[in-house]
Amino acid sequence: MKTLLVIDSSARSNRSTTRALTARFAAAWQARFGEAAVIHRDLGANPPPAIDEAWIASAFGEPNGETPAALANSETFIAELFQADVIVIGAPMYNFGMPSALKAYFDQIVRVGRTFAFTEDPENPYQALIPSKPVVLVTSKGSGEYEAGGVLESLNFLEPHLATILGFIGLGDIAYTKVAREEYKDEAWRYMVSAAEAEVDRLAADLAVA
Ligand SMILES: Cc1cc2nc3c(=O)[nH]c(=O)nc-3n(C[C@H](O)[C@H](O)[C@H](O)COP(=O)(O)O)c2cc1C
């Protein structure tokens, strides 16, 4: 059984570019592996709570063999990440970075002793604890020009931030599928959507999983 974890973070329930592409990937994945399991973590519909005093005290406290109530969401999300063979993430650009629901999710799952560890090596102070697996990162932006050399390049905190956090916990094997100019819905946008659809189909058909 191949398990796909789909993480959606668009606050739109319909007319969402990222949701359309993650759903397309999931359908193709199920067609490829007839009995593939799909876990759908819908952060747009159900944003995780922000971490708080109890979460931090529990996450950095001495383990006593029981899961503190404050870490219940965190444990559920982390278990899904370990269970998955492949992960597809839909991430719109909101105010130059990721949606707050997706940031809240990463605050829940980046946990010492569970998804990363401190080391004694000053050259390499962190160790990722999630075994590497393919991640398909689907992004959509309203404007264009965020790519290298574009006039908005310095304002793009979406993919760089996501790549940093994902790599930090061991998920650095990332395939990017990007759409831009969604606000314009022009010829260039339509071309990017078609290219993203083809890329999603190719990845769903070709990605090697353990
Ligand atoms: C709250 C909000 C903030 C946004 N901020 C930006 C932004 O900073 N830069 C940009 O290019 N587009 C921005 N957009 C446009 C979205 O990135 C674009 O509509 C994208 O397609 C949303 O993803 P979705 O179609 O999956 O919902 C914003 C949209 C919303 C709703």
mmCIF file of N, CA and C in Angstrom, residues 112-157:
data_model
loop_
_atom_site.group_PDB
_atom_site.id
_atom_site.type_symbol
_atom_site.label_atom_id
_atom_site.label_comp_id
_atom_site.label_asym_id
_atom_site.label_seq_id
_atom_site.Cartn_x
_atom_site.Cartn_y
_atom_site.Cartn_z
ATOM 1 N N VAL A 112 11.457 19.038 18.653
ATOM 2 C CA VAL A 112 12.703 18.400 19.088
ATOM 3 C C VAL A 112 12.410 16.976 19.580
ATOM 4 N N GLY A 113 13.272 16.061 19.142
ATOM 5 C CA GLY A 113 13.117 14.665 19.556
ATOM 6 C C GLY A 113 12.120 13.889 18.720
ATOM 7 N N ARG A 114 11.311 14.573 17.903
ATOM 8 C CA ARG A 114 10.312 13.893 17.066
ATOM 9 C C ARG A 114 10.618 14.079 15.584
ATOM 10 N N THR A 115 10.887 15.330 15.183
ATOM 11 C CA THR A 115 11.172 15.561 13.762
ATOM 12 C C THR A 115 12.563 16.151 13.531
ATOM 13 N N PHE A 116 13.182 16.636 14.596
ATOM 14 C CA PHE A 116 14.602 17.038 14.498
ATOM 15 C C PHE A 116 15.241 16.853 15.866
ATOM 16 N N ALA A 117 16.588 16.806 15.867
ATOM 17 C CA ALA A 117 17.332 16.674 17.126
ATOM 18 C C ALA A 117 18.505 17.640 17.103
ATOM 19 N N PHE A 118 18.939 18.022 18.279
ATOM 20 C CA PHE A 118 20.175 18.791 18.407
ATOM 21 C C PHE A 118 21.342 17.802 18.411
ATOM 22 N N THR A 119 22.468 18.223 17.853
ATOM 23 C CA THR A 119 23.646 17.362 17.872
ATOM 24 C C THR A 119 24.765 18.069 18.658
ATOM 25 N N GLU A 120 25.851 17.352 18.865
ATOM 26 C CA GLU A 120 27.010 17.935 19.564
ATOM 27 C C GLU A 120 27.962 18.608 18.578
ATOM 28 N N ASP A 121 27.652 18.486 17.283
ATOM 29 C CA ASP A 121 28.578 18.931 16.237
ATOM 30 C C ASP A 121 28.336 20.411 15.906
ATOM 31 N N PRO A 122 29.276 21.306 16.256
ATOM 32 C CA PRO A 122 29.044 22.732 15.985
ATOM 33 C C PRO A 122 28.927 23.052 14.504
ATOM 34 N N GLU A 123 29.515 22.192 13.662
ATOM 35 C CA GLU A 123 29.419 22.406 12.205
ATOM 36 C C GLU A 123 28.041 22.018 11.679
ATOM 37 N N ASN A 124 27.370 21.180 12.436
ATOM 38 C CA ASN A 124 26.113 20.593 11.957
ATOM 39 C C ASN A 124 25.179 20.397 13.147
ATOM 40 N N PRO A 125 24.641 21.511 13.688
ATOM 41 C CA PRO A 125 23.985 21.436 15.002
ATOM 42 C C PRO A 125 22.625 20.737 15.037
ATOM 43 N N TYR A 126 22.040 20.490 13.846
ATOM 44 C CA TYR A 126 20.705 19.862 13.822
ATOM 45 C C TYR A 126 20.727 18.586 13.001
ATOM 46 N N GLN A 127 19.899 17.651 13.417
ATOM 47 C CA GLN A 127 19.724 16.409 12.656
ATOM 48 C C GLN A 127 18.243 16.245 12.354
ATOM 49 N N ALA A 128 17.926 15.993 11.084
ATOM 50 C CA ALA A 128 16.536 15.747 10.700
ATOM 51 C C ALA A 128 16.153 14.326 11.085
ATOM 52 N N LEU A 129 14.898 14.133 11.505
ATOM 53 C CA LEU A 129 14.484 12.805 11.971
ATOM 54 C C LEU A 129 13.428 12.130 11.096
ATOM 55 N N ILE A 130 12.924 12.825 10.070
ATOM 56 C CA ILE A 130 11.961 12.160 9.176
ATOM 57 C C ILE A 130 12.738 11.557 8.013
ATOM 58 N N PRO A 131 12.538 10.262 7.735
ATOM 59 C CA PRO A 131 13.230 9.667 6.577
ATOM 60 C C PRO A 131 12.814 10.375 5.289
ATOM 61 N N SER A 132 13.796 10.594 4.418
ATOM 62 C CA SER A 132 13.508 11.317 3.181
ATOM 63 C C SER A 132 12.446 10.600 2.343
ATOM 64 N N LYS A 133 11.571 11.383 1.758
ATOM 65 C CA LYS A 133 10.546 10.861 0.840
ATOM 66 C C LYS A 133 10.171 11.993 -0.092
ATOM 67 N N PRO A 134 9.629 11.689 -1.273
ATOM 68 C CA PRO A 134 9.342 12.772 -2.219
ATOM 69 C C PRO A 134 8.244 13.712 -1.717
ATOM 70 N N VAL A 135 8.490 14.998 -1.923
ATOM 71 C CA VAL A 135 7.489 16.032 -1.634
ATOM 72 C C VAL A 135 7.212 16.782 -2.932
ATOM 73 N N VAL A 136 5.943 16.907 -3.277
ATOM 74 C CA VAL A 136 5.544 17.725 -4.424
ATOM 75 C C VAL A 136 4.947 19.009 -3.859
ATOM 76 N N LEU A 137 5.581 20.124 -4.173
ATOM 77 C CA LEU A 137 5.145 21.412 -3.630
ATOM 78 C C LEU A 137 4.457 22.213 -4.732
ATOM 79 N N VAL A 138 3.156 22.388 -4.584
ATOM 80 C CA VAL A 138 2.345 23.102 -5.572
ATOM 81 C C VAL A 138 2.078 24.503 -5.039
ATOM 82 N N THR A 139 2.564 25.518 -5.751
ATOM 83 C CA THR A 139 2.349 26.890 -5.279
ATOM 84 C C THR A 139 1.579 27.699 -6.317
ATOM 85 N N SER A 140 0.867 28.699 -5.832
ATOM 86 C CA SER A 140 0.178 29.629 -6.734
ATOM 87 C C SER A 140 0.274 31.039 -6.163
ATOM 88 N N LYS A 141 0.515 31.979 -7.084
ATOM 89 C CA LYS A 141 0.661 33.388 -6.695
ATOM 90 C C LYS A 141 -0.225 34.250 -7.584
ATOM 91 N N GLY A 142 -0.654 35.376 -7.049
ATOM 92 C CA GLY A 142 -1.498 36.276 -7.834
ATOM 93 C C GLY A 142 -0.728 37.003 -8.912
ATOM 94 N N SER A 143 0.475 37.465 -8.569
ATOM 95 C CA SER A 143 1.311 38.193 -9.517
ATOM 96 C C SER A 143 2.341 37.263 -10.139
ATOM 97 N N GLY A 144 3.061 37.805 -11.129
ATOM 98 C CA GLY A 144 4.202 37.085 -11.699
ATOM 99 C C GLY A 144 5.487 37.740 -11.223
ATOM 100 N N GLU A 145 6.555 37.486 -11.914
ATOM 101 C CA GLU A 145 7.825 38.190 -11.671
ATOM 102 C C GLU A 145 8.511 37.841 -10.353
ATOM 103 N N TYR A 146 8.115 36.716 -9.729
ATOM 104 C CA TYR A 146 8.779 36.322 -8.483
ATOM 105 C C TYR A 146 9.985 35.414 -8.744
ATOM 106 N N GLU A 147 10.136 34.968 -9.988
ATOM 107 C CA GLU A 147 11.227 34.035 -10.288
ATOM 108 C C GLU A 147 12.562 34.778 -10.347
ATOM 109 N N ALA A 148 13.658 34.019 -10.418
ATOM 110 C CA ALA A 148 15.000 34.611 -10.447
ATOM 111 C C ALA A 148 15.079 35.642 -11.565
ATOM 112 N N GLY A 149 15.516 36.848 -11.226
ATOM 113 C CA GLY A 149 15.635 37.905 -12.220
ATOM 114 C C GLY A 149 14.380 38.748 -12.359
ATOM 115 N N GLY A 150 13.250 38.292 -11.808
ATOM 116 C CA GLY A 150 12.010 39.054 -11.903
ATOM 117 C C GLY A 150 12.019 40.243 -10.950
ATOM 118 N N VAL A 151 11.181 41.253 -11.246
ATOM 119 C CA VAL A 151 11.214 42.464 -10.420
ATOM 120 C C VAL A 151 10.692 42.213 -8.996
ATOM 121 N N LEU A 152 9.952 41.122 -8.785
ATOM 122 C CA LEU A 152 9.438 40.817 -7.441
ATOM 123 C C LEU A 152 10.240 39.705 -6.741
ATOM 124 N N GLU A 153 11.366 39.332 -7.334
ATOM 125 C CA GLU A 153 12.135 38.194 -6.798
ATOM 126 C C GLU A 153 12.414 38.335 -5.299
ATOM 127 N N SER A 154 12.810 39.537 -4.886
ATOM 128 C CA SER A 154 13.215 39.715 -3.479
ATOM 129 C C SER A 154 12.026 39.661 -2.526
ATOM 130 N N LEU A 155 10.794 39.633 -3.066
ATOM 131 C CA LEU A 155 9.606 39.605 -2.197
ATOM 132 C C LEU A 155 9.054 38.185 -2.023
ATOM 133 N N ASN A 156 9.702 37.215 -2.646
ATOM 134 C CA ASN A 156 9.169 35.844 -2.575
ATOM 135 C C ASN A 156 9.726 35.085 -1.377
ATOM 136 N N PHE A 157 8.908 34.968 -0.344
ATOM 137 C CA PHE A 157 9.298 34.200 0.843
ATOM 138 C C PHE A 157 8.541 32.873 0.905
#
